[in-house]
Amino acid sequence: MSDDRWQNKYRIESARADWHDYDGGSYFITICTKDREHYFGEIVDEEMVLSDTGKYVDEQFKNVTSHYPYAEIPLWTIMPNHVHAIVVVSACRDVACNVSPTESICSEGDVARYVSTNPTDKNEHMAERSPKRGSLAVIIRGIKSAVTHFANENALDFSWQPRFHDHIIRDNSEMNRIANYIENNVANWKDDEFYTP
């Protein structure tokens, strides 16, 4: 596959360091459902047929920029029990980072709520616990939280696996290899490491 596939739209200029702070960059992310349950739909005749939850996940990925103006998801695939995506995060600058505080808190039960009558205590505690505004973690936690909320509101059986996997995309060759993997994920479902019948 040619390296000009993305026509330099998502060009990576240099490799990222191990101590990268996730405030800007391109990432390959994988988010799984709890116990790899097929909450997002099923693959029928090599085509992914989305459930209502799967459709909502698709909507969240399509509209990510309206909630996080510093982020773009140019390519993703929703599988029965996981999602793969390329997430491009612009370096956070001023207004782009002004997301609501609830977007930086995971509502999946893995972050304890903190209650204090002293606002200074609360702010310091949350600064230590919450991911940095404008970071990849804020985006993914926000999406996961929205999907969980949707499922709860609609009485749909659903649960995420805690956390998510990310990989920093360091160059165009890697971008193209990952894009090819994402685009062919449905067709290669039975060979997938997350495959469950």
Coordinates of C-alpha atoms in Angstrom, one line a residue:
M1 CA 0.0 0.0 0.0
S2 CA 1.3 3.4 -0.9
D3 CA 2.5 5.9 1.7
D4 CA 0.5 8.7 -0.1
R5 CA -2.8 7.0 0.9
W6 CA -3.6 9.8 3.3
Q7 CA -2.3 12.5 0.9
N8 CA -0.4 13.9 3.9
K9 CA -3.6 14.9 5.6
Y10 CA -2.6 13.0 8.8
R11 CA 1.2 13.2 8.3
I12 CA 3.3 12.4 11.3
E13 CA 6.4 14.5 11.3
S14 CA 8.5 12.7 13.9
A15 CA 8.6 9.8 16.3
R16 CA 7.1 10.3 19.7
A17 CA 9.1 9.8 22.9
D18 CA 8.2 7.2 25.5
W19 CA 7.4 10.0 28.0
H20 CA 4.8 11.5 25.6
D21 CA 2.1 13.3 27.6
Y22 CA -0.8 12.5 25.1
D23 CA -1.5 16.2 24.6
G24 CA -1.4 16.1 20.8
G25 CA -0.5 13.3 18.5
S26 CA -2.0 10.4 16.5
Y27 CA -3.1 7.2 18.2
F28 CA -4.4 3.7 17.4
I29 CA -6.9 2.9 20.1
T30 CA -8.8 -0.2 21.1
I31 CA -11.7 -0.2 23.5
C32 CA -13.3 -3.6 24.5
T33 CA -16.6 -4.5 26.1
K34 CA -16.6 -6.3 29.4
D35 CA -15.9 -10.0 29.1
R36 CA -15.9 -9.5 25.3
E37 CA -19.6 -9.6 25.1
H38 CA -21.2 -8.9 21.7
Y39 CA -22.9 -5.6 22.7
F40 CA -22.2 -3.8 19.5
G41 CA -23.9 -6.2 17.0
E42 CA -22.9 -9.2 14.9
I43 CA -21.0 -9.9 11.7
V44 CA -23.3 -11.5 9.1
D45 CA -21.9 -12.4 5.7
E46 CA -18.7 -10.4 6.4
E47 CA -20.7 -7.3 7.2
M48 CA -21.1 -5.7 10.6
V49 CA -24.7 -5.3 11.6
L50 CA -24.8 -2.8 14.4
S51 CA -27.1 -3.1 17.5
D52 CA -28.6 0.1 18.9
T53 CA -25.6 0.4 21.2
G54 CA -23.3 -0.1 18.2
K55 CA -25.1 2.6 16.3
Y56 CA -24.7 5.0 19.2
V57 CA -21.0 4.3 19.4
D58 CA -20.7 5.0 15.7
E59 CA -22.6 8.3 16.2
Q60 CA -20.1 9.3 19.0
F61 CA -17.1 8.6 16.8
K62 CA -18.7 10.6 13.8
N63 CA -19.4 13.6 16.0
V64 CA -16.3 13.6 18.3
T65 CA -15.2 17.0 17.0
S66 CA -18.4 18.7 18.2
H67 CA -17.6 17.6 21.7
Y68 CA -13.8 17.8 21.6
P69 CA -12.8 20.5 19.0
Y70 CA -9.1 19.5 19.3
A71 CA -9.8 15.8 18.3
E72 CA -10.6 14.0 15.1
I73 CA -11.3 10.3 14.4
P74 CA -10.8 9.8 10.6
L75 CA -11.1 6.1 10.7
W76 CA -12.7 3.5 12.9
T77 CA -14.4 0.1 12.9
I78 CA -17.0 -1.2 15.3
M79 CA -16.7 -4.9 15.9
P80 CA -19.1 -7.1 18.0
N81 CA -17.1 -6.7 21.2
H82 CA -14.5 -4.0 20.6
V83 CA -13.8 -0.8 18.7
H84 CA -10.6 0.2 16.8
A85 CA -9.9 3.8 15.8
I86 CA -7.3 6.3 14.7
V87 CA -7.6 9.3 16.9
V88 CA -5.8 12.5 16.0
V89 CA -5.4 15.0 18.9
S90 CA -4.2 18.6 18.2
A91 CA -1.9 20.0 20.8
C92 CA -4.3 21.6 23.3
R93 CA -4.4 25.3 23.2
D94 CA -6.6 27.7 25.2
V95 CA -10.3 27.5 24.2
A96 CA -10.0 24.0 22.7
C97 CA -9.3 22.7 26.1
N98 CA -12.3 24.2 27.8
V99 CA -14.3 21.0 28.1
S100 CA -16.8 20.6 30.9
P101 CA -15.5 19.0 34.1
T102 CA -17.8 16.0 33.7
E103 CA -16.1 15.1 30.5
S104 CA -12.9 14.4 32.4
I105 CA -14.4 12.1 34.9
C106 CA -15.2 8.5 34.0
S107 CA -18.8 7.6 35.1
E108 CA -18.1 3.9 34.8
G109 CA -17.4 3.4 38.5
D110 CA -13.6 3.3 38.3
V111 CA -13.2 6.8 39.6
A112 CA -14.5 7.6 43.0
R113 CA -16.6 10.7 43.5
Y114 CA -15.0 13.2 45.9
V115 CA -17.1 15.4 48.2
S116 CA -15.7 18.2 50.3
T117 CA -17.1 21.4 51.7
N118 CA -13.7 23.0 50.9
P119 CA -13.6 23.9 47.1
T120 CA -9.8 24.1 47.2
D121 CA -9.6 20.5 48.5
K122 CA -11.9 19.3 45.8
N123 CA -10.0 21.1 43.0
E124 CA -6.6 19.7 44.1
H125 CA -8.0 16.2 44.5
M126 CA -9.6 16.2 41.1
A127 CA -6.5 17.7 39.4
E128 CA -4.6 14.7 40.7
R129 CA -7.3 12.1 39.7
S130 CA -8.5 13.4 36.4
P131 CA -6.7 13.2 33.1
K132 CA -5.3 16.4 31.6
R133 CA -7.8 18.4 29.6
G134 CA -7.2 18.1 25.9
S135 CA -5.7 14.6 26.4
L136 CA -6.6 11.3 24.7
A137 CA -7.9 10.0 28.0
V138 CA -10.5 12.8 28.3
I139 CA -11.8 12.0 24.8
I140 CA -12.0 8.2 25.3
R141 CA -13.5 8.5 28.8
G142 CA -16.1 11.0 27.5
I143 CA -17.1 8.6 24.7
K144 CA -17.3 5.6 27.0
S145 CA -19.3 7.6 29.5
A146 CA -21.8 8.8 26.9
V147 CA -22.3 5.2 25.6
T148 CA -22.8 3.9 29.1
H149 CA -25.3 6.7 29.8
F150 CA -27.2 5.9 26.5
A151 CA -27.3 2.1 27.4
N152 CA -28.6 2.9 30.9
E153 CA -31.2 5.3 29.7
N154 CA -32.5 2.8 27.2
A155 CA -32.3 -0.3 29.5
L156 CA -29.8 -2.0 27.3
D157 CA -27.5 -4.6 28.7
F158 CA -24.0 -3.1 28.4
S159 CA -20.7 -2.7 30.1
W160 CA -17.2 -1.6 29.1
Q161 CA -13.9 -3.3 30.0
P162 CA -12.1 -0.9 32.3
R163 CA -9.5 1.4 30.5
F164 CA -8.5 1.2 26.9
H165 CA -5.4 0.3 24.8
D166 CA -3.5 3.0 22.9
H167 CA -0.5 3.0 20.6
I168 CA 1.2 6.2 19.5
I169 CA 1.4 6.3 15.7
R170 CA 4.9 7.4 14.9
D171 CA 5.1 7.6 11.1
N172 CA 3.2 7.4 7.8
S173 CA 4.1 3.8 7.2
E174 CA 2.6 2.8 10.6
M175 CA -0.5 5.0 9.9
N176 CA -1.1 3.1 6.6
R177 CA -0.5 -0.3 8.2
I178 CA -3.0 0.5 11.0
A179 CA -5.5 1.9 8.6
N180 CA -5.4 -1.2 6.5
Y181 CA -5.9 -3.3 9.6
I182 CA -8.9 -1.3 10.6
E183 CA -10.5 -1.4 7.2
N184 CA -10.1 -5.2 6.9
N185 CA -11.0 -6.0 10.5
V186 CA -14.6 -7.2 9.7
A187 CA -13.4 -9.4 6.9
N188 CA -10.8 -10.9 9.1
W189 CA -13.0 -11.4 12.2
K190 CA -12.4 -15.1 12.7
D191 CA -8.6 -14.5 12.8
D192 CA -9.0 -11.5 15.2
E193 CA -7.4 -11.8 18.7
F194 CA -10.7 -10.6 20.1
Y195 CA -12.8 -13.1 18.2
T196 CA -15.5 -14.9 20.2
P197 CA -18.2 -16.9 18.4

